[in-house]
mmCIF file with all atom_site columns, C-alpha atoms in Angstrom:
data_model
loop_
_atom_site.group_PDB
_atom_site.id
_atom_site.type_symbol
_atom_site.label_atom_id
_atom_site.label_alt_id
_atom_site.label_comp_id
_atom_site.label_asym_id
_atom_site.label_entity_id
_atom_site.label_seq_id
_atom_site.pdbx_PDB_ins_code
_atom_site.Cartn_x
_atom_site.Cartn_y
_atom_site.Cartn_z
_atom_site.occupancy
_atom_site.B_iso_or_equiv
_atom_site.pdbx_formal_charge
_atom_site.auth_seq_id
_atom_site.auth_comp_id
_atom_site.auth_asym_id
_atom_site.auth_atom_id
_atom_site.pdbx_PDB_model_num
ATOM 1   C CA . MET A 1 1   ? 4.399   2.492   19.469  1.00 0.00 ? 21  MET A CA 1
ATOM 2   C CA . LYS A 1 2   ? 2.079   2.823   16.337  1.00 0.00 ? 22  LYS A CA 1
ATOM 3   C CA . THR A 1 3   ? 2.281   6.231   14.598  1.00 0.00 ? 23  THR A CA 1
ATOM 4   C CA . ASN A 1 4   ? 2.336   5.240   10.823  1.00 0.00 ? 24  ASN A CA 1
ATOM 5   C CA . LEU A 1 5   ? -0.662  4.921   8.486   1.00 0.00 ? 25  LEU A CA 1
ATOM 6   C CA . VAL A 1 6   ? 0.177   2.131   6.087   1.00 0.00 ? 26  VAL A CA 1
ATOM 7   C CA . LEU A 1 7   ? -1.966  1.775   2.984   1.00 0.00 ? 27  LEU A CA 1
ATOM 8   C CA . ILE A 1 8   ? -2.189  -1.543  1.143   1.00 0.00 ? 28  ILE A CA 1
ATOM 9   C CA . GLY A 1 9   ? -4.190  -2.739  -1.942  1.00 0.00 ? 29  GLY A CA 1
ATOM 10  C CA . MET A 1 10  ? -4.048  -3.565  -5.411  1.00 0.00 ? 30  MET A CA 1
ATOM 11  C CA . THR A 1 11  ? -2.014  -1.745  -7.919  1.00 0.00 ? 31  THR A CA 1
ATOM 12  C CA . GLY A 1 12  ? -4.414  1.168   -9.147  1.00 0.00 ? 32  GLY A CA 1
ATOM 13  C CA . SER A 1 13  ? -6.612  1.174   -6.035  1.00 0.00 ? 33  SER A CA 1
ATOM 14  C CA . GLY A 1 14  ? -5.589  4.626   -5.160  1.00 0.00 ? 34  GLY A CA 1
ATOM 15  C CA . LYS A 1 15  ? -3.005  4.209   -2.441  1.00 0.00 ? 35  LYS A CA 1
ATOM 16  C CA . THR A 1 16  ? -0.405  6.699   -3.641  1.00 0.00 ? 36  THR A CA 1
ATOM 17  C CA . SER A 1 17  ? -3.042  9.415   -4.547  1.00 0.00 ? 37  SER A CA 1
ATOM 18  C CA . ILE A 1 18  ? -4.923  8.898   -1.244  1.00 0.00 ? 38  ILE A CA 1
ATOM 19  C CA . GLY A 1 19  ? -1.743  8.779   0.725   1.00 0.00 ? 39  GLY A CA 1
ATOM 20  C CA . ARG A 1 20  ? -0.318  11.880  -0.666  1.00 0.00 ? 40  ARG A CA 1
ATOM 21  C CA . LYS A 1 21  ? -3.511  13.952  0.102   1.00 0.00 ? 41  LYS A CA 1
ATOM 22  C CA . LEU A 1 22  ? -3.862  12.211  3.369   1.00 0.00 ? 42  LEU A CA 1
ATOM 23  C CA . SER A 1 23  ? -0.263  13.041  4.460   1.00 0.00 ? 43  SER A CA 1
ATOM 24  C CA . ALA A 1 24  ? -0.920  16.695  3.368   1.00 0.00 ? 44  ALA A CA 1
ATOM 25  C CA . GLN A 1 25  ? -4.093  16.865  5.619   1.00 0.00 ? 45  GLN A CA 1
ATOM 26  C CA . LEU A 1 26  ? -2.172  15.189  8.604   1.00 0.00 ? 46  LEU A CA 1
ATOM 27  C CA . ALA A 1 27  ? 0.755   17.311  8.017   1.00 0.00 ? 47  ALA A CA 1
ATOM 28  C CA . ALA A 1 28  ? 2.773   14.130  7.885   1.00 0.00 ? 48  ALA A CA 1
ATOM 29  C CA . PRO A 1 29  ? 5.417   12.835  5.671   1.00 0.00 ? 49  PRO A CA 1
ATOM 30  C CA . PHE A 1 30  ? 4.545   10.624  2.603   1.00 0.00 ? 50  PHE A CA 1
ATOM 31  C CA . ILE A 1 31  ? 6.697   7.636   1.418   1.00 0.00 ? 51  ILE A CA 1
ATOM 32  C CA . ASP A 1 32  ? 5.558   5.411   -1.567  1.00 0.00 ? 52  ASP A CA 1
ATOM 33  C CA . THR A 1 33  ? 7.423   2.352   -1.109  1.00 0.00 ? 53  THR A CA 1
ATOM 34  C CA . ASP A 1 34  ? 7.916   1.766   -4.958  1.00 0.00 ? 54  ASP A CA 1
ATOM 35  C CA . LEU A 1 35  ? 9.207   5.196   -5.528  1.00 0.00 ? 55  LEU A CA 1
ATOM 36  C CA . TYR A 1 36  ? 11.479  4.729   -2.579  1.00 0.00 ? 56  TYR A CA 1
ATOM 37  C CA . ILE A 1 37  ? 12.778  1.468   -4.025  1.00 0.00 ? 57  ILE A CA 1
ATOM 38  C CA . GLU A 1 38  ? 13.271  3.189   -7.300  1.00 0.00 ? 58  GLU A CA 1
ATOM 39  C CA . SER A 1 39  ? 15.346  5.865   -5.764  1.00 0.00 ? 59  SER A CA 1
ATOM 40  C CA . LEU A 1 40  ? 17.361  3.684   -3.580  1.00 0.00 ? 60  LEU A CA 1
ATOM 41  C CA . THR A 1 41  ? 18.160  1.346   -6.596  1.00 0.00 ? 61  THR A CA 1
ATOM 42  C CA . ASN A 1 42  ? 18.265  3.790   -9.346  1.00 0.00 ? 62  ASN A CA 1
ATOM 43  C CA . GLN A 1 43  ? 16.110  1.430   -11.307 1.00 0.00 ? 63  GLN A CA 1
ATOM 44  C CA . THR A 1 44  ? 12.424  1.203   -12.145 1.00 0.00 ? 64  THR A CA 1
ATOM 45  C CA . ILE A 1 45  ? 10.161  -1.295  -10.689 1.00 0.00 ? 65  ILE A CA 1
ATOM 46  C CA . SER A 1 46  ? 9.816   -2.813  -14.118 1.00 0.00 ? 66  SER A CA 1
ATOM 47  C CA . ALA A 1 47  ? 13.700  -3.104  -14.414 1.00 0.00 ? 67  ALA A CA 1
ATOM 48  C CA . LEU A 1 48  ? 13.803  -4.790  -10.963 1.00 0.00 ? 68  LEU A CA 1
ATOM 49  C CA . PHE A 1 49  ? 11.152  -7.244  -12.315 1.00 0.00 ? 69  PHE A CA 1
ATOM 50  C CA . GLU A 1 50  ? 13.070  -7.918  -15.381 1.00 0.00 ? 70  GLU A CA 1
ATOM 51  C CA . ILE A 1 51  ? 15.837  -9.352  -13.094 1.00 0.00 ? 71  ILE A CA 1
ATOM 52  C CA . SER A 1 52  ? 13.266  -11.295 -11.566 1.00 0.00 ? 72  SER A CA 1
ATOM 53  C CA . GLU A 1 53  ? 10.262  -11.171 -9.490  1.00 0.00 ? 73  GLU A CA 1
ATOM 54  C CA . GLN A 1 54  ? 11.824  -12.820 -6.470  1.00 0.00 ? 74  GLN A CA 1
ATOM 55  C CA . TYR A 1 55  ? 14.749  -10.208 -6.801  1.00 0.00 ? 75  TYR A CA 1
ATOM 56  C CA . PHE A 1 56  ? 12.168  -7.430  -6.401  1.00 0.00 ? 76  PHE A CA 1
ATOM 57  C CA . ARG A 1 57  ? 10.320  -9.084  -3.585  1.00 0.00 ? 77  ARG A CA 1
ATOM 58  C CA . THR A 1 58  ? 13.620  -9.441  -1.629  1.00 0.00 ? 78  THR A CA 1
ATOM 59  C CA . VAL A 1 59  ? 14.246  -5.576  -2.189  1.00 0.00 ? 79  VAL A CA 1
ATOM 60  C CA . GLU A 1 60  ? 10.742  -4.769  -1.103  1.00 0.00 ? 80  GLU A CA 1
ATOM 61  C CA . SER A 1 61  ? 11.110  -6.785  2.032   1.00 0.00 ? 81  SER A CA 1
ATOM 62  C CA . GLU A 1 62  ? 14.243  -5.073  3.006   1.00 0.00 ? 82  GLU A CA 1
ATOM 63  C CA . ILE A 1 63  ? 12.706  -1.679  2.490   1.00 0.00 ? 83  ILE A CA 1
ATOM 64  C CA . CYS A 1 64  ? 9.631   -2.684  4.667   1.00 0.00 ? 84  CYS A CA 1
ATOM 65  C CA . LYS A 1 65  ? 11.889  -3.596  7.419   1.00 0.00 ? 85  LYS A CA 1
ATOM 66  C CA . LYS A 1 66  ? 14.034  -0.307  7.042   1.00 0.00 ? 86  LYS A CA 1
ATOM 67  C CA . LEU A 1 67  ? 10.869  1.834   7.060   1.00 0.00 ? 87  LEU A CA 1
ATOM 68  C CA . ALA A 1 68  ? 9.144   -0.131  9.929   1.00 0.00 ? 88  ALA A CA 1
ATOM 69  C CA . SER A 1 69  ? 12.170  0.446   12.043  1.00 0.00 ? 89  SER A CA 1
ATOM 70  C CA . GLU A 1 70  ? 13.174  4.172   10.895  1.00 0.00 ? 90  GLU A CA 1
ATOM 71  C CA . VAL A 1 71  ? 10.124  6.253   10.264  1.00 0.00 ? 91  VAL A CA 1
ATOM 72  C CA . THR A 1 72  ? 7.346   7.541   12.549  1.00 0.00 ? 92  THR A CA 1
ATOM 73  C CA . HIS A 1 73  ? 4.310   9.588   12.121  1.00 0.00 ? 93  HIS A CA 1
ATOM 74  C CA . THR A 1 74  ? 4.235   8.838   8.379   1.00 0.00 ? 94  THR A CA 1
ATOM 75  C CA . VAL A 1 75  ? 1.943   7.837   5.817   1.00 0.00 ? 95  VAL A CA 1
ATOM 76  C CA . LEU A 1 76  ? 3.197   4.702   3.754   1.00 0.00 ? 96  LEU A CA 1
ATOM 77  C CA . SER A 1 77  ? 1.829   3.530   0.526   1.00 0.00 ? 97  SER A CA 1
ATOM 78  C CA . CYS A 1 78  ? 3.074   0.072   -0.206  1.00 0.00 ? 98  CYS A CA 1
ATOM 79  C CA . GLY A 1 79  ? 3.206   -1.833  -3.340  1.00 0.00 ? 99  GLY A CA 1
ATOM 80  C CA . GLY A 1 80  ? 0.360   -4.270  -4.205  1.00 0.00 ? 100 GLY A CA 1
ATOM 81  C CA . GLY A 1 81  ? 2.412   -7.387  -3.434  1.00 0.00 ? 101 GLY A CA 1
ATOM 82  C CA . VAL A 1 82  ? 3.653   -6.422  -0.237  1.00 0.00 ? 102 VAL A CA 1
ATOM 83  C CA . VAL A 1 83  ? 1.114   -8.933  1.490   1.00 0.00 ? 103 VAL A CA 1
ATOM 84  C CA . LEU A 1 84  ? 2.823   -11.918 -0.278  1.00 0.00 ? 104 LEU A CA 1
ATOM 85  C CA . ASN A 1 85  ? 5.435   -11.793 2.526   1.00 0.00 ? 105 ASN A CA 1
ATOM 86  C CA . GLN A 1 86  ? 3.716   -12.162 5.903   1.00 0.00 ? 106 GLN A CA 1
ATOM 87  C CA . GLU A 1 87  ? 7.098   -10.744 7.485   1.00 0.00 ? 107 GLU A CA 1
ATOM 88  C CA . ASN A 1 88  ? 6.525   -7.451  5.693   1.00 0.00 ? 108 ASN A CA 1
ATOM 89  C CA . ILE A 1 89  ? 3.130   -7.120  7.340   1.00 0.00 ? 109 ILE A CA 1
ATOM 90  C CA . GLN A 1 90  ? 4.271   -8.212  10.806  1.00 0.00 ? 110 GLN A CA 1
ATOM 91  C CA . LYS A 1 91  ? 7.145   -5.420  10.481  1.00 0.00 ? 111 LYS A CA 1
ATOM 92  C CA . LEU A 1 92  ? 4.790   -2.767  9.246   1.00 0.00 ? 112 LEU A CA 1
ATOM 93  C CA . LYS A 1 93  ? 2.193   -3.422  11.874  1.00 0.00 ? 113 LYS A CA 1
ATOM 94  C CA . GLN A 1 94  ? 4.706   -3.001  14.706  1.00 0.00 ? 114 GLN A CA 1
ATOM 95  C CA . THR A 1 95  ? 4.737   0.803   14.081  1.00 0.00 ? 115 THR A CA 1
ATOM 96  C CA . GLY A 1 96  ? 1.614   1.410   12.031  1.00 0.00 ? 116 GLY A CA 1
ATOM 97  C CA . TRP A 1 97  ? -2.061  0.654   11.384  1.00 0.00 ? 117 TRP A CA 1
ATOM 98  C CA . ILE A 1 98  ? -2.745  -1.098  8.042   1.00 0.00 ? 118 ILE A CA 1
ATOM 99  C CA . VAL A 1 99  ? -5.351  0.267   5.904   1.00 0.00 ? 119 VAL A CA 1
ATOM 100 C CA . PHE A 1 100 ? -6.560  -1.806  3.056   1.00 0.00 ? 120 PHE A CA 1
ATOM 101 C CA . ILE A 1 101 ? -7.921  0.366   0.198   1.00 0.00 ? 121 ILE A CA 1
ATOM 102 C CA . ASP A 1 102 ? -10.372 -1.932  -1.630  1.00 0.00 ? 122 ASP A CA 1
ATOM 103 C CA . ARG A 1 103 ? -11.391 -0.799  -5.269  1.00 0.00 ? 123 ARG A CA 1
ATOM 104 C CA . PRO A 1 104 ? -13.424 -2.786  -7.841  1.00 0.00 ? 124 PRO A CA 1
ATOM 105 C CA . VAL A 1 105 ? -11.205 -4.295  -10.408 1.00 0.00 ? 125 VAL A CA 1
ATOM 106 C CA . ASP A 1 106 ? -13.185 -2.936  -13.203 1.00 0.00 ? 126 ASP A CA 1
ATOM 107 C CA . ASP A 1 107 ? -12.554 0.717   -11.893 1.00 0.00 ? 127 ASP A CA 1
ATOM 108 C CA . ILE A 1 108 ? -8.816  -0.171  -11.509 1.00 0.00 ? 128 ILE A CA 1
ATOM 109 C CA . PHE A 1 109 ? -8.669  -1.598  -14.949 1.00 0.00 ? 129 PHE A CA 1
ATOM 110 C CA . GLN A 1 110 ? -10.307 1.667   -16.357 1.00 0.00 ? 130 GLN A CA 1
ATOM 111 C CA . ASP A 1 111 ? -7.709  3.853   -14.606 1.00 0.00 ? 131 ASP A CA 1
ATOM 112 C CA . ILE A 1 112 ? -4.401  2.115   -14.964 1.00 0.00 ? 132 ILE A CA 1
ATOM 113 C CA . GLN A 1 113 ? -2.007  1.843   -17.726 1.00 0.00 ? 133 GLN A CA 1
ATOM 114 C CA . THR A 1 114 ? -1.011  -1.891  -17.785 1.00 0.00 ? 134 THR A CA 1
ATOM 115 C CA . GLN A 1 115 ? 2.041   -1.613  -19.818 1.00 0.00 ? 135 GLN A CA 1
ATOM 116 C CA . ASN A 1 116 ? 3.714   0.284   -16.865 1.00 0.00 ? 136 ASN A CA 1
ATOM 117 C CA . ARG A 1 117 ? 2.856   -2.385  -14.230 1.00 0.00 ? 137 ARG A CA 1
ATOM 118 C CA . PRO A 1 118 ? 4.988   -5.523  -14.695 1.00 0.00 ? 138 PRO A CA 1
ATOM 119 C CA . LEU A 1 119 ? 2.404   -7.901  -13.524 1.00 0.00 ? 139 LEU A CA 1
ATOM 120 C CA . LEU A 1 120 ? -0.326  -6.632  -15.503 1.00 0.00 ? 140 LEU A CA 1
ATOM 121 C CA . LYS A 1 121 ? 1.015   -6.852  -18.952 1.00 0.00 ? 141 LYS A CA 1
ATOM 122 C CA . ASP A 1 122 ? -1.438  -9.815  -19.797 1.00 0.00 ? 142 ASP A CA 1
ATOM 123 C CA . GLY A 1 123 ? -4.308  -7.507  -19.088 1.00 0.00 ? 143 GLY A CA 1
ATOM 124 C CA . LYS A 1 124 ? -7.669  -7.590  -17.391 1.00 0.00 ? 144 LYS A CA 1
ATOM 125 C CA . ASN A 1 125 ? -7.738  -11.365 -16.692 1.00 0.00 ? 145 ASN A CA 1
ATOM 126 C CA . LYS A 1 126 ? -4.434  -11.056 -15.015 1.00 0.00 ? 146 LYS A CA 1
ATOM 127 C CA . LEU A 1 127 ? -5.722  -8.203  -12.826 1.00 0.00 ? 147 LEU A CA 1
ATOM 128 C CA . TYR A 1 128 ? -8.695  -10.334 -11.852 1.00 0.00 ? 148 TYR A CA 1
ATOM 129 C CA . GLN A 1 129 ? -6.514  -13.148 -10.949 1.00 0.00 ? 149 GLN A CA 1
ATOM 130 C CA . LEU A 1 130 ? -4.078  -11.096 -8.787  1.00 0.00 ? 150 LEU A CA 1
ATOM 131 C CA . TYR A 1 131 ? -7.177  -9.617  -6.939  1.00 0.00 ? 151 TYR A CA 1
ATOM 132 C CA . LYS A 1 132 ? -8.478  -13.189 -6.412  1.00 0.00 ? 152 LYS A CA 1
ATOM 133 C CA . ASP A 1 133 ? -5.072  -14.446 -5.260  1.00 0.00 ? 153 ASP A CA 1
ATOM 134 C CA . ARG A 1 134 ? -4.595  -11.445 -2.794  1.00 0.00 ? 154 ARG A CA 1
ATOM 135 C CA . ILE A 1 135 ? -7.950  -10.274 -1.333  1.00 0.00 ? 155 ILE A CA 1
ATOM 136 C CA . ASP A 1 136 ? -7.719  -12.596 1.433   1.00 0.00 ? 156 ASP A CA 1
ATOM 137 C CA . LEU A 1 137 ? -4.119  -11.471 2.447   1.00 0.00 ? 157 LEU A CA 1
ATOM 138 C CA . TYR A 1 138 ? -5.314  -7.931  2.216   1.00 0.00 ? 158 TYR A CA 1
ATOM 139 C CA . ARG A 1 139 ? -8.182  -8.528  4.504   1.00 0.00 ? 159 ARG A CA 1
ATOM 140 C CA . GLU A 1 140 ? -6.150  -10.587 6.952   1.00 0.00 ? 160 GLU A CA 1
ATOM 141 C CA . ALA A 1 141 ? -3.366  -7.938  7.224   1.00 0.00 ? 161 ALA A CA 1
ATOM 142 C CA . ALA A 1 142 ? -5.784  -4.973  7.600   1.00 0.00 ? 162 ALA A CA 1
ATOM 143 C CA . ASP A 1 143 ? -6.558  -3.077  10.744  1.00 0.00 ? 163 ASP A CA 1
ATOM 144 C CA . PHE A 1 144 ? -9.237  -1.160  8.863   1.00 0.00 ? 164 PHE A CA 1
ATOM 145 C CA . ILE A 1 145 ? -10.866 -1.656  5.287   1.00 0.00 ? 165 ILE A CA 1
ATOM 146 C CA . VAL A 1 146 ? -12.038 1.281   3.145   1.00 0.00 ? 166 VAL A CA 1
ATOM 147 C CA . GLU A 1 147 ? -13.780 0.818   -0.107  1.00 0.00 ? 167 GLU A CA 1
ATOM 148 C CA . ASN A 1 148 ? -12.595 3.176   -2.655  1.00 0.00 ? 168 ASN A CA 1
ATOM 149 C CA . ARG A 1 149 ? -15.966 3.487   -4.648  1.00 0.00 ? 169 ARG A CA 1
ATOM 150 C CA . SER A 1 150 ? -16.557 7.141   -4.455  1.00 0.00 ? 170 SER A CA 1
ATOM 151 C CA . THR A 1 151 ? -14.561 10.182  -4.235  1.00 0.00 ? 171 THR A CA 1
ATOM 152 C CA . MET A 1 152 ? -10.933 10.445  -2.798  1.00 0.00 ? 172 MET A CA 1
ATOM 153 C CA . ASP A 1 153 ? -12.053 13.036  -0.323  1.00 0.00 ? 173 ASP A CA 1
ATOM 154 C CA . ASP A 1 154 ? -14.650 10.323  0.948   1.00 0.00 ? 174 ASP A CA 1
ATOM 155 C CA . VAL A 1 155 ? -12.156 7.589   1.345   1.00 0.00 ? 175 VAL A CA 1
ATOM 156 C CA . ILE A 1 156 ? -9.725  10.067  3.026   1.00 0.00 ? 176 ILE A CA 1
ATOM 157 C CA . GLN A 1 157 ? -12.535 11.154  5.403   1.00 0.00 ? 177 GLN A CA 1
ATOM 158 C CA . GLU A 1 158 ? -13.251 7.567   6.342   1.00 0.00 ? 178 GLU A CA 1
ATOM 159 C CA . ILE A 1 159 ? -9.475  6.739   7.032   1.00 0.00 ? 179 ILE A CA 1
ATOM 160 C CA . GLU A 1 160 ? -9.241  9.951   9.111   1.00 0.00 ? 180 GLU A CA 1
ATOM 161 C CA . LYS A 1 161 ? -12.361 9.032   11.143  1.00 0.00 ? 181 LYS A CA 1
ATOM 162 C CA . TYR A 1 162 ? -10.765 5.517   11.741  1.00 0.00 ? 182 TYR A CA 1
ATOM 163 C CA . PHE A 1 163 ? -7.462  6.899   12.813  1.00 0.00 ? 183 PHE A CA 1
ATOM 164 C CA . LEU A 1 164 ? -8.916  9.502   15.186  1.00 0.00 ? 184 LEU A CA 1
ATOM 165 C CA . LYS A 1 165 ? -11.262 7.051   16.819  1.00 0.00 ? 185 LYS A CA 1
ATOM 166 C CA . THR A 1 166 ? -8.310  4.554   17.290  1.00 0.00 ? 186 THR A CA 1
ATOM 167 C CA . VAL A 1 167 ? -6.200  7.242   18.892  1.00 0.00 ? 187 VAL A CA 1
ATOM 168 C CA . GLN A 1 168 ? -8.915  8.494   21.045  1.00 0.00 ? 188 GLN A CA 1
ATOM 169 C CA . LYS A 1 169 ? -9.426  4.992   22.289  1.00 0.00 ? 189 LYS A CA 1
ATOM 170 C CA . GLY A 1 170 ? -5.867  4.620   23.417  1.00 0.00 ? 190 GLY A CA 1
ATOM 171 C CA . GLU A 1 171 ? -5.014  2.084   20.930  1.00 0.00 ? 191 GLU A CA 1
ATOM 172 C CA . VAL A 1 172 ? -1.700  3.617   20.192  1.00 0.00 ? 192 VAL A CA 1
ATOM 173 C CA . LYS A 1 173 ? 0.426   0.764   21.397  1.00 0.00 ? 193 LYS A CA 1
#
């Protein structure tokens, strides 16, 4: 049965901030998968990437499987690359609705510090390339797409409306 809300999107799209506030409003637990990985491995995401991106992706996939099978009624914020492994999405969809938070790349770039984001050390062009490479994967994975172009409260309100409408329709399979 689906009970989780799973937030996906580019790094800097607002998943963690929106997820925290959304979970508070829904009185539901919140898990940021990157922070969860860091706490389990006692290493930063950057340190895991230094081992290799493939190593990080393997750890990320294991965490997705674990969370999909162990948590309920939770708001999950996933790392931007979670969609690169289709199995991650399949597992997360078994117990949750996937919400793609789409945000303009220029807005993302203005707000994030690229030096703390392993895949963005090359700057704005790299961010555009990642968006181009991933946009179709995000759209295909999503049960619902919300554009993060206004306030956080507006985005949260859209997600809550979708969630309530889905539950009321009985789509809680």
